PDB file of C-alpha atoms in Angstrom:
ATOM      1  CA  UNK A   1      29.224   6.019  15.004  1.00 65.00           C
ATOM      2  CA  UNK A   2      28.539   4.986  11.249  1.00 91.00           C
ATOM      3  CA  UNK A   3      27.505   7.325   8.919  1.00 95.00           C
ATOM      4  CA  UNK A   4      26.969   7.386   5.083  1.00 95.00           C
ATOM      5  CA  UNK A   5      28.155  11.148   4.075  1.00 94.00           C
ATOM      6  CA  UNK A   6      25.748  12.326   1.573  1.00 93.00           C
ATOM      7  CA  UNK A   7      27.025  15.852   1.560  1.00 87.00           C
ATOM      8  CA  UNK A   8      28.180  18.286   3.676  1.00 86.00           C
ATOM      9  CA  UNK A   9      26.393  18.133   6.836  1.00 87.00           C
ATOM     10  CA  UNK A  10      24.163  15.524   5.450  1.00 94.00           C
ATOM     11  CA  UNK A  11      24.416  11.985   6.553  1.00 96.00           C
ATOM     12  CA  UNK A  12      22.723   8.737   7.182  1.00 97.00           C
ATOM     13  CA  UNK A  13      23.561   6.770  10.400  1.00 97.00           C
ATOM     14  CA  UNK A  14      23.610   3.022   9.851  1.00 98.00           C
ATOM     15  CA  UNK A  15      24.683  -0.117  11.546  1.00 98.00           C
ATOM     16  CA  UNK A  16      25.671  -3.002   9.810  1.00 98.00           C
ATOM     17  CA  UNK A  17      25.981  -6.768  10.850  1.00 98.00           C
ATOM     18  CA  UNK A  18      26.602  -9.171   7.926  1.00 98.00           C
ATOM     19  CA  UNK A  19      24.999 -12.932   8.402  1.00 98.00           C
ATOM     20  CA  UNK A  20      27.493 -15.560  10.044  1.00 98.00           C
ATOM     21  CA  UNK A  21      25.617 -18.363   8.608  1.00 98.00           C
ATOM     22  CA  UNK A  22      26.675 -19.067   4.728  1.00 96.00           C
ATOM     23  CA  UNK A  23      23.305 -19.191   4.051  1.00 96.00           C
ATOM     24  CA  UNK A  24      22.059 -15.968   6.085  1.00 98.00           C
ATOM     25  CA  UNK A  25      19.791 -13.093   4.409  1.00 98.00           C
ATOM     26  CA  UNK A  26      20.493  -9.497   5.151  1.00 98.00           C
ATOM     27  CA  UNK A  27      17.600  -8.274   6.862  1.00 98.00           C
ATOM     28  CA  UNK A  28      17.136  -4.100   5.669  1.00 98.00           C
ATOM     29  CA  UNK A  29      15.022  -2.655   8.025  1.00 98.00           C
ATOM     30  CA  UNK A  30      12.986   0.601   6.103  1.00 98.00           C
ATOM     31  CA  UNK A  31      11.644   3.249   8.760  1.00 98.00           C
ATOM     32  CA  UNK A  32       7.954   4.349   9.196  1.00 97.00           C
ATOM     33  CA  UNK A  33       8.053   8.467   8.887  1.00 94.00           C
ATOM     34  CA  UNK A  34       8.083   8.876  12.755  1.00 92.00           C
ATOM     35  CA  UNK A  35      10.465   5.429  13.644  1.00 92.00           C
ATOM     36  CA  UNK A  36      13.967   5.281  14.011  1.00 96.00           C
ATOM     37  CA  UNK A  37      16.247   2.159  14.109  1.00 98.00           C
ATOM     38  CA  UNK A  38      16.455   1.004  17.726  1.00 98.00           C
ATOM     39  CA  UNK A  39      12.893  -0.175  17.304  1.00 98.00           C
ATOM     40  CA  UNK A  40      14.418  -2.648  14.979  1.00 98.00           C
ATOM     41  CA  UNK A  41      17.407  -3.054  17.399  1.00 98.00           C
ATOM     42  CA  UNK A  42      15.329  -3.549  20.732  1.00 97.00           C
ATOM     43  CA  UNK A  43      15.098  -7.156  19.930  1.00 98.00           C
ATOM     44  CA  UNK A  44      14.040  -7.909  16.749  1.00 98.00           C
ATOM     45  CA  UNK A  45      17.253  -7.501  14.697  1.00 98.00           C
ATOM     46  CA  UNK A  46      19.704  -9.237  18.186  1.00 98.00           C
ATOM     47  CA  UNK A  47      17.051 -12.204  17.246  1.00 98.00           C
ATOM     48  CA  UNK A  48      17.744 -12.395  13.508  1.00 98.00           C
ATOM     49  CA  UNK A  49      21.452 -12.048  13.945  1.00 98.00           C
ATOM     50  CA  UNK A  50      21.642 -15.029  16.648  1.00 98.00           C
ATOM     51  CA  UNK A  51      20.237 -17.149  14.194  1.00 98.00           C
ATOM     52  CA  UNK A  52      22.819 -16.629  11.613  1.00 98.00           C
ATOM     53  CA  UNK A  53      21.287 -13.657   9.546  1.00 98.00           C
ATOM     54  CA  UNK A  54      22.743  -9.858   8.668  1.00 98.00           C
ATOM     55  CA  UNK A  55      21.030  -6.862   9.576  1.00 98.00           C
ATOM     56  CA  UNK A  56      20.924  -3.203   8.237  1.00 98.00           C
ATOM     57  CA  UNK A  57      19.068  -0.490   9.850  1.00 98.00           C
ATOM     58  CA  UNK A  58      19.150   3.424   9.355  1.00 98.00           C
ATOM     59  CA  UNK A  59      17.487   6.241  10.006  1.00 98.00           C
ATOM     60  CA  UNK A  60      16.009   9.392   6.796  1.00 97.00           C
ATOM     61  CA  UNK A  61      17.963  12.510   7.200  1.00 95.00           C
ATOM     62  CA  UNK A  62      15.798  14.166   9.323  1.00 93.00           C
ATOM     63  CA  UNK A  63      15.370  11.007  11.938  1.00 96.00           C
ATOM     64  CA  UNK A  64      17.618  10.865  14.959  1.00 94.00           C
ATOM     65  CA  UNK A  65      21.027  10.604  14.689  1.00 95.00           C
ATOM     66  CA  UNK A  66      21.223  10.789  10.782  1.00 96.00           C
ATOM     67  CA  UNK A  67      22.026  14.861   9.708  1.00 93.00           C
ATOM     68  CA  UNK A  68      20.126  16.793   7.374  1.00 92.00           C
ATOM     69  CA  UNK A  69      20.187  20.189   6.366  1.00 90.00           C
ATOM     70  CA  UNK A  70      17.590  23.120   6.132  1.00 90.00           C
ATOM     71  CA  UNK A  71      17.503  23.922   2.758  1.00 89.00           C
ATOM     72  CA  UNK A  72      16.792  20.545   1.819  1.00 91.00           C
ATOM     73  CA  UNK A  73      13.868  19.114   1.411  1.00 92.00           C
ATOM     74  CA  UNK A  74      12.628  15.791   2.678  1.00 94.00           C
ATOM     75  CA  UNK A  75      11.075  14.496  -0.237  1.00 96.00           C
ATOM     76  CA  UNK A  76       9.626  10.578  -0.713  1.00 97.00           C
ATOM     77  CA  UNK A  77      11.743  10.839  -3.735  1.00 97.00           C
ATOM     78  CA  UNK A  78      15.259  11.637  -1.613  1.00 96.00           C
ATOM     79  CA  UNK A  79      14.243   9.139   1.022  1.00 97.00           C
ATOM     80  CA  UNK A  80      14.125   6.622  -1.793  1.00 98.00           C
ATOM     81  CA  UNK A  81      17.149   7.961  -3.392  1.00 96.00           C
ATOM     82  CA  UNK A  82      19.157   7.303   0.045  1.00 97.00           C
ATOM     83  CA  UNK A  83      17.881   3.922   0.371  1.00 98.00           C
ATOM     84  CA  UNK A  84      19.165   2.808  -3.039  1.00 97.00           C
ATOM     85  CA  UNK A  85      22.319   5.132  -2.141  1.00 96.00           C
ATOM     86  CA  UNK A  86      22.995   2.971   1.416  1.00 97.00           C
ATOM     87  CA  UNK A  87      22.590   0.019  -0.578  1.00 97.00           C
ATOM     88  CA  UNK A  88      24.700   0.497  -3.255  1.00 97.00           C
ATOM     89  CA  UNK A  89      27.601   1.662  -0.378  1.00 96.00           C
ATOM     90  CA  UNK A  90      27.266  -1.251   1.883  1.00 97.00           C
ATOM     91  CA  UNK A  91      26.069  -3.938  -0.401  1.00 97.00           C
ATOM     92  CA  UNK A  92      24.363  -5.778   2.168  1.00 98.00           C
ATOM     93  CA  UNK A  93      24.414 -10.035   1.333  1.00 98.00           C
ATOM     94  CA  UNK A  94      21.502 -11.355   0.201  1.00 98.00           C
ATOM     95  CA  UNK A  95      19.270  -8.607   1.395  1.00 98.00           C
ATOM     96  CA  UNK A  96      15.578  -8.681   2.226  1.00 98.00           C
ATOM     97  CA  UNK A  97      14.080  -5.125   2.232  1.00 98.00           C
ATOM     98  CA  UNK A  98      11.745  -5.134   5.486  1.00 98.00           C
ATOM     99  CA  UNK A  99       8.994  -1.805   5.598  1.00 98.00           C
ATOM    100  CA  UNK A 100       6.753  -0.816   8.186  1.00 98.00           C
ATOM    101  CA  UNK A 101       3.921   1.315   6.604  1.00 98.00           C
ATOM    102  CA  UNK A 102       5.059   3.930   4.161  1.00 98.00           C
ATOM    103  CA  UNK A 103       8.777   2.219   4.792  1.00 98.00           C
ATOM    104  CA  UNK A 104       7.245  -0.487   2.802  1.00 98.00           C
ATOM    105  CA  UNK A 105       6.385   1.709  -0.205  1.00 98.00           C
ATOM    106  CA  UNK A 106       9.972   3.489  -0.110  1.00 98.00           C
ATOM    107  CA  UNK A 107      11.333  -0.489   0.156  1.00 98.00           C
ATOM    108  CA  UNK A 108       9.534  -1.382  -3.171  1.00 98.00           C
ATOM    109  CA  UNK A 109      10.199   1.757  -4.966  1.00 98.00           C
ATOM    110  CA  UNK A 110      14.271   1.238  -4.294  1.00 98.00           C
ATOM    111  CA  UNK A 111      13.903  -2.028  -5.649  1.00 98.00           C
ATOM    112  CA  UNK A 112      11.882  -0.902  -9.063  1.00 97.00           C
ATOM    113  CA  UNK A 113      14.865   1.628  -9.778  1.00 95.00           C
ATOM    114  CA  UNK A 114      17.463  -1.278  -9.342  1.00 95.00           C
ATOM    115  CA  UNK A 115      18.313  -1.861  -5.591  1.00 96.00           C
ATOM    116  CA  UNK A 116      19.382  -5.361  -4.991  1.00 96.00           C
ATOM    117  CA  UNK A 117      16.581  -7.693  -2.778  1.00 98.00           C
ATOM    118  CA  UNK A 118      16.139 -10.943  -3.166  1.00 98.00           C
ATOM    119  CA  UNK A 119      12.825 -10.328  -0.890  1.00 98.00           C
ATOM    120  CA  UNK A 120      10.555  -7.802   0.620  1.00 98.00           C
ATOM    121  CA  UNK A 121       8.521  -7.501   3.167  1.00 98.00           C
ATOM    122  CA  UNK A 122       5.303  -5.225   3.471  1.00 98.00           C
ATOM    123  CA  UNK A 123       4.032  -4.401   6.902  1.00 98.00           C
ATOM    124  CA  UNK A 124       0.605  -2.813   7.112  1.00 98.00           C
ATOM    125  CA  UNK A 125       1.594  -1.060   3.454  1.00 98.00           C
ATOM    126  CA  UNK A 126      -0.565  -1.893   1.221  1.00 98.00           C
ATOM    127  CA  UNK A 127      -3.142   1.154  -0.054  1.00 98.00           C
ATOM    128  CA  UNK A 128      -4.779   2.907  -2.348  1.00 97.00           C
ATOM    129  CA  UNK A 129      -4.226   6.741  -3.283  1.00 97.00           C
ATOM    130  CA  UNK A 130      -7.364   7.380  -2.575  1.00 97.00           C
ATOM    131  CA  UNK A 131      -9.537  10.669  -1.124  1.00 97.00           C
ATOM    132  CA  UNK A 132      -9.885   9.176   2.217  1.00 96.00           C
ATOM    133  CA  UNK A 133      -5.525   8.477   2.188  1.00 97.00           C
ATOM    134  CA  UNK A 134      -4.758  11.999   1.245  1.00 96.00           C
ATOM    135  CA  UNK A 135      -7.568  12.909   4.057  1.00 97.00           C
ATOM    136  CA  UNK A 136      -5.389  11.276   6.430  1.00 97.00           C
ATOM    137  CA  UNK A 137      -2.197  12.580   5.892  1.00 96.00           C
ATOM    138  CA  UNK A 138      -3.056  15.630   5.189  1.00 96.00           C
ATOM    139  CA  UNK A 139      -4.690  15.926   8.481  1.00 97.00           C
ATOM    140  CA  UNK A 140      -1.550  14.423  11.100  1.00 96.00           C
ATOM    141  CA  UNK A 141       0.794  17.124   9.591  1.00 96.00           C
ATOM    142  CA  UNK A 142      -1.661  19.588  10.524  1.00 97.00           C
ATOM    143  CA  UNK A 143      -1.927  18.060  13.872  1.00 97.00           C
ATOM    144  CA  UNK A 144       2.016  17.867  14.561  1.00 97.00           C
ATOM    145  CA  UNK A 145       1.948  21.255  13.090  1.00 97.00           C
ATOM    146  CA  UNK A 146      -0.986  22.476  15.997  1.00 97.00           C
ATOM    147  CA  UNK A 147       0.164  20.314  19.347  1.00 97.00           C
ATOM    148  CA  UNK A 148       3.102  18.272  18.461  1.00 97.00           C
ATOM    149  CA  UNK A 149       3.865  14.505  17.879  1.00 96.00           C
ATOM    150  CA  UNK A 150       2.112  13.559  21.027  1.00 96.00           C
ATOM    151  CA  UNK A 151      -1.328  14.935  19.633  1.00 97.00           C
ATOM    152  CA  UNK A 152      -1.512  12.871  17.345  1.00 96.00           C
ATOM    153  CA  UNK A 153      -0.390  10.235  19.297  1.00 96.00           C
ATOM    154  CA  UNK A 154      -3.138  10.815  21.719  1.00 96.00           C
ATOM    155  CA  UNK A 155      -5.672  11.105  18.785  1.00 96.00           C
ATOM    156  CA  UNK A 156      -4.470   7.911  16.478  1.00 97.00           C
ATOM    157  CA  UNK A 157      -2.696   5.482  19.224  1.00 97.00           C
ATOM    158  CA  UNK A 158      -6.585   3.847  20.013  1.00 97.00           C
ATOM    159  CA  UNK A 159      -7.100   3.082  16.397  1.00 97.00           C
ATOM    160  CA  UNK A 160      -3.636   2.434  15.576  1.00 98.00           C
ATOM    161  CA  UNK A 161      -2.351  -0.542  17.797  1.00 98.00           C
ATOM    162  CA  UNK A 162      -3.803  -3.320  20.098  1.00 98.00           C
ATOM    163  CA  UNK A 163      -5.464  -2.744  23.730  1.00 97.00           C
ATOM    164  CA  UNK A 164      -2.253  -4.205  25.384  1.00 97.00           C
ATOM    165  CA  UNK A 165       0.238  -1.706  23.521  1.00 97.00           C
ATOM    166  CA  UNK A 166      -2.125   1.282  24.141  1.00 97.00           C
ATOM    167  CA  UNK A 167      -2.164   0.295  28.262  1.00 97.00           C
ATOM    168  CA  UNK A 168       1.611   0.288  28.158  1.00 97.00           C
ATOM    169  CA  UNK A 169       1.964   4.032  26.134  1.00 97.00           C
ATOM    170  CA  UNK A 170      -0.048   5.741  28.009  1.00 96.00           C
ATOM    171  CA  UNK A 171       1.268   6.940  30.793  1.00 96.00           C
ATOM    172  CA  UNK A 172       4.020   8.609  28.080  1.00 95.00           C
ATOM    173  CA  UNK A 173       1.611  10.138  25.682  1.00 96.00           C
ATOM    174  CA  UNK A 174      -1.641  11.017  28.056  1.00 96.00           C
ATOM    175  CA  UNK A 175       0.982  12.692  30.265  1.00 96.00           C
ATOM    176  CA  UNK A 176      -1.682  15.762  30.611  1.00 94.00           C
ATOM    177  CA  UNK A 177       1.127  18.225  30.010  1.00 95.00           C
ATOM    178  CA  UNK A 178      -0.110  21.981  27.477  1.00 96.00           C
ATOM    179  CA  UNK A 179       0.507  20.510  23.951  1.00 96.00           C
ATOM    180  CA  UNK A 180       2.487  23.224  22.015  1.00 95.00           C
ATOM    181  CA  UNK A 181       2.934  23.857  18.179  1.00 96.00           C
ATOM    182  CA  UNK A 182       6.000  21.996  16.787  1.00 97.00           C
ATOM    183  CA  UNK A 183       9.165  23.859  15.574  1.00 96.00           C
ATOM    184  CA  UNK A 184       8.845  24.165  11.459  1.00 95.00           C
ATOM    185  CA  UNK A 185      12.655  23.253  11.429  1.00 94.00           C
ATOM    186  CA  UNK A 186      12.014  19.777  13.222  1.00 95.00           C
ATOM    187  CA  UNK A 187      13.158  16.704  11.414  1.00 94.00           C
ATOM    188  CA  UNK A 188      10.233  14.775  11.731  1.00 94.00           C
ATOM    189  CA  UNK A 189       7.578  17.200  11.096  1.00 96.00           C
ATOM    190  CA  UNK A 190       9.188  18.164   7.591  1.00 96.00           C
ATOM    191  CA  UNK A 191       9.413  14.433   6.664  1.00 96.00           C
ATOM    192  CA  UNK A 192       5.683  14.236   7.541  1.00 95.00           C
ATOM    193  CA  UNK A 193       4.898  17.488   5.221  1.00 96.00           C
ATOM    194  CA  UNK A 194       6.920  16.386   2.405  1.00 96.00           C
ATOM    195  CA  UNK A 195       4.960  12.837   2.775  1.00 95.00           C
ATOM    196  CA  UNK A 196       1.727  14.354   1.916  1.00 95.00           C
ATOM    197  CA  UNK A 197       3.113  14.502  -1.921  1.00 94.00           C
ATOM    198  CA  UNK A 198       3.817  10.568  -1.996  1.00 96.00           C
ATOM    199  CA  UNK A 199       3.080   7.969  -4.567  1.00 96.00           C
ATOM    200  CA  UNK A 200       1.096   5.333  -3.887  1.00 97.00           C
ATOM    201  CA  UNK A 201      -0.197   4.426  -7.059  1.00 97.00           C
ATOM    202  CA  UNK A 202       2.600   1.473  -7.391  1.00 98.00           C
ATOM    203  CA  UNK A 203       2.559  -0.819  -9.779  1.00 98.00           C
ATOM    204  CA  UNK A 204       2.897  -4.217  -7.338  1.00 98.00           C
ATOM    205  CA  UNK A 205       2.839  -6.251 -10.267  1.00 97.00           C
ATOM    206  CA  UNK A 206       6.479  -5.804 -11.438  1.00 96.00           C
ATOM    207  CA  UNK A 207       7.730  -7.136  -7.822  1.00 97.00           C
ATOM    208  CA  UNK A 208       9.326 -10.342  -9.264  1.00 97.00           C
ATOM    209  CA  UNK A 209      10.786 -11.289  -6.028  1.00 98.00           C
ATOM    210  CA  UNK A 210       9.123 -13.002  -2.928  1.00 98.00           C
ATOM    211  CA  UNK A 211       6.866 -10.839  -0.942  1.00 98.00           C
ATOM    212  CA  UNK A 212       5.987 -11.176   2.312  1.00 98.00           C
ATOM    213  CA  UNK A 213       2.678  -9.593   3.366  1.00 98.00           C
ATOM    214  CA  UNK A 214       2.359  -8.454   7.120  1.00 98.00           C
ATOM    215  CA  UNK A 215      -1.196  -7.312   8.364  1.00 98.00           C
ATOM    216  CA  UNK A 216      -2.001  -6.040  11.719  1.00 98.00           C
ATOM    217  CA  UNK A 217      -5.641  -6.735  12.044  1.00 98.00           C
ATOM    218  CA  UNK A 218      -6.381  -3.955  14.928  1.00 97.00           C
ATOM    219  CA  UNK A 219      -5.316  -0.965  12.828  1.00 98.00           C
ATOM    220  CA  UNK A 220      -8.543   0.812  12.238  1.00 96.00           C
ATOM    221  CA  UNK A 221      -6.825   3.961  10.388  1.00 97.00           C
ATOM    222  CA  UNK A 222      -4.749   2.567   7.239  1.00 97.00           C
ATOM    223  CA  UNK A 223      -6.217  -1.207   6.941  1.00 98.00           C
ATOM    224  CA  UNK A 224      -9.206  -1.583   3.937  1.00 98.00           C
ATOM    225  CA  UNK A 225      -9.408  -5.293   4.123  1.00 98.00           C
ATOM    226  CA  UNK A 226     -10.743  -5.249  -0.122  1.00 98.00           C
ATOM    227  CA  UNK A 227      -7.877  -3.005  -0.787  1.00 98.00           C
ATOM    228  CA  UNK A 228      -5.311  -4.885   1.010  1.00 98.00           C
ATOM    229  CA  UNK A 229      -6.917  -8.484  -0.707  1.00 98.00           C
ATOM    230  CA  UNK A 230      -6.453  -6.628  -4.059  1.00 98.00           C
ATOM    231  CA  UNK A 231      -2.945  -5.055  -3.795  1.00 98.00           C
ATOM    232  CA  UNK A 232      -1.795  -8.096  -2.364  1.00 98.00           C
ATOM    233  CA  UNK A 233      -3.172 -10.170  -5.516  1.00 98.00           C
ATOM    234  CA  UNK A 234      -1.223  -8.288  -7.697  1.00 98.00           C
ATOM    235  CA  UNK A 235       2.058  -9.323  -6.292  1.00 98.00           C
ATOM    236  CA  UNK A 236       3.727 -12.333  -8.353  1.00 96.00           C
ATOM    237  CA  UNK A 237       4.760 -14.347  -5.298  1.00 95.00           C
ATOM    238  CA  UNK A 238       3.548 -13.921  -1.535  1.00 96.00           C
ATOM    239  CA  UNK A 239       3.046 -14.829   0.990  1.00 97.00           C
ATOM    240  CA  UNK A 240       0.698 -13.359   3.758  1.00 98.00           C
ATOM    241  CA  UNK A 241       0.720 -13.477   8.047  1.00 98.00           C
ATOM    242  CA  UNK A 242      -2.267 -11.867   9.583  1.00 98.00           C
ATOM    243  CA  UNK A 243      -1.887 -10.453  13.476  1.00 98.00           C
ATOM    244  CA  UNK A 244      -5.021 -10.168  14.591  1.00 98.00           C
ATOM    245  CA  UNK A 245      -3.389  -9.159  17.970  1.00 97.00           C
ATOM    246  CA  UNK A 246      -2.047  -6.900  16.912  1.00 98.00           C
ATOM    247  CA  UNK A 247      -2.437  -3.102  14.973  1.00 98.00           C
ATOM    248  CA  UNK A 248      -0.159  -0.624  12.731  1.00 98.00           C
ATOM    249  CA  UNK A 249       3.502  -1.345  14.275  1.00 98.00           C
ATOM    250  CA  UNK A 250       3.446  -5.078  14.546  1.00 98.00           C
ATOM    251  CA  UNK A 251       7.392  -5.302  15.535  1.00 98.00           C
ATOM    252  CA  UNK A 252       6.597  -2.872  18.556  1.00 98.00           C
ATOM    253  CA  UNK A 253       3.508  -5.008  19.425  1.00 98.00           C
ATOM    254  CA  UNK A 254       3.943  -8.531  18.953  1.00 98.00           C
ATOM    255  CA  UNK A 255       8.200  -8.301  18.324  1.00 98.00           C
ATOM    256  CA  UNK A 256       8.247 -12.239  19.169  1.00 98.00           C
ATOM    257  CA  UNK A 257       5.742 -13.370  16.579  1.00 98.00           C
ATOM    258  CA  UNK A 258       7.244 -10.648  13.896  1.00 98.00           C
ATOM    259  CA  UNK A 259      10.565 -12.197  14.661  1.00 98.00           C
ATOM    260  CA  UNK A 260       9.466 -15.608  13.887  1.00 98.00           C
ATOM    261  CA  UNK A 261       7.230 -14.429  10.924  1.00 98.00           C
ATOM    262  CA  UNK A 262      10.938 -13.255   9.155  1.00 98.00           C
ATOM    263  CA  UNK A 263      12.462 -16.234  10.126  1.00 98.00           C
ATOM    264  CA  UNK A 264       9.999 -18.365   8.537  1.00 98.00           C
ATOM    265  CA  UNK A 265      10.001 -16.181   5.168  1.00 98.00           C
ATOM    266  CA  UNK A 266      13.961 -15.869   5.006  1.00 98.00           C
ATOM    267  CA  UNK A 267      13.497 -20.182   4.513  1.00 96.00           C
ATOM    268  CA  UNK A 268      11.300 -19.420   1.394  1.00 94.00           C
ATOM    269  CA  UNK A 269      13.461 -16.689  -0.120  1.00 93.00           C
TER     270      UNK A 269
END
């Protein structure tokens, strides 16, 4: 299996496909804090790659697969700091940065400290640092930190995605089974604590490539319609897809439209 070694016992596990068509993008898929890169791989990234594009998808140190040690700490700044590290190793062609929620964030801030992109794409990132934000994810580490992942998956799922993607999880998440505090040491949980201390105060103004805004109409938890009209405004160059069938993870929800939605934008880029 592929792995970037960071350091000893620290990794990243990638796959890389370069485009076959002269003309192809590379398509760098950025994680949420709880995803992992076969939800890019289920269909979405076969798709892009049968039409001539590259793709790139990883998983943080402290997702599946990729290796991270205990003494080191998670940060929004590291996660970045891999991203542009990946990048710089593999030197994807032509690459368009693709982030789901705070994936998107990590995807812009790589490109403001240099990373190569000739486009990005935001899905559902766009928000303020405000009171209500901190509120928020403040509160799912202390949930993950109380019952587990699939507490707050049981709490946020009906807010979070559409009515058809909530019928199909929940015979996995309302399983009825004694939730149980989470181990400190898990991967997942420490990315989520170390997440409370990110940045959102970006300045989307100095994104001088092509942006490509992806909103998810159905999630009720991270969406401020006046905040996303804003951000979005401040961007040089976009362009903007509205799902309103769909919520917070648009590729697992509607992974046919997304597909085509990337499609259409690598034409622009």
């Amino acid at each position: 299996m592929p792995h970037l070694e960071i350091a000893d016992g620290e990794s990243l596990y990638y796959e890389h496909t370069p485009p076959t068509d002269p003309a192809g993008k590379t398509f760098v898929f950025v994680n949420a804090l709880t995803g992992s890169y076969t939800m890019w791989e289920a269909s979405i990234a076969p798709a892009l790659r049968e039409a001539g594009h590259g793709t790139l998808v990883y998983n943080f140190r402290g997702q599946a697969e990729s290796r991270t040690a205990p003494t080191t700490r998670p940060t929004p700044t590291q996660i970045v700091d891999d991203l542009d590290r990946l990048c710089d190793e593999v030197r994807p062609a032509r690459p368009v940065l693709v982030g789901l929620s705070i994936g998107g964030l990590f995807a812009a801030q790589a490109y403001a400290r240099g990373a190569r992109a000739d486009g990005i794409v935001l899905i559902n990132t766009l928000r303020k640092p405000t009171e209500r934000l901190e509120w928020i994810n403040t509160a799912m580490a202390h949930g993950v930190a109380a019952g587990g992942f699939r507490l707050i998956m049981e709490l946020n799922l009906p807010m979070l995605v559409n009515p058809d993607q909530l019928a199909k999880m929940r015979a996995d998440v309302q399983t009825g089974a004694p939730y149980a505090p989470i181990d400190p040491a898990d991967g997942g949980y420490r990315l989520m604590v170390e997440s409370v201390a990110t940045d959102w105060d970006f300045p989307w103004e100095s994104l001088d490539i092509p942006a490509q805004i992806l909103v998810g109409l159905h999630d009720r938890v991270f969406y401020v319609a006046e905040d996303v009209d804003e951000l979005a405004a401040r961007i040089p160059t976009t362009t903007r897809v509205d799902f309103p069938d769909a919520g917070h993870l648009i590729p697992i929800e509607r992974p046919a439209a997304f597909t085509e939605a990337l499609l259409d934008f690598a034409k622009t880029v």
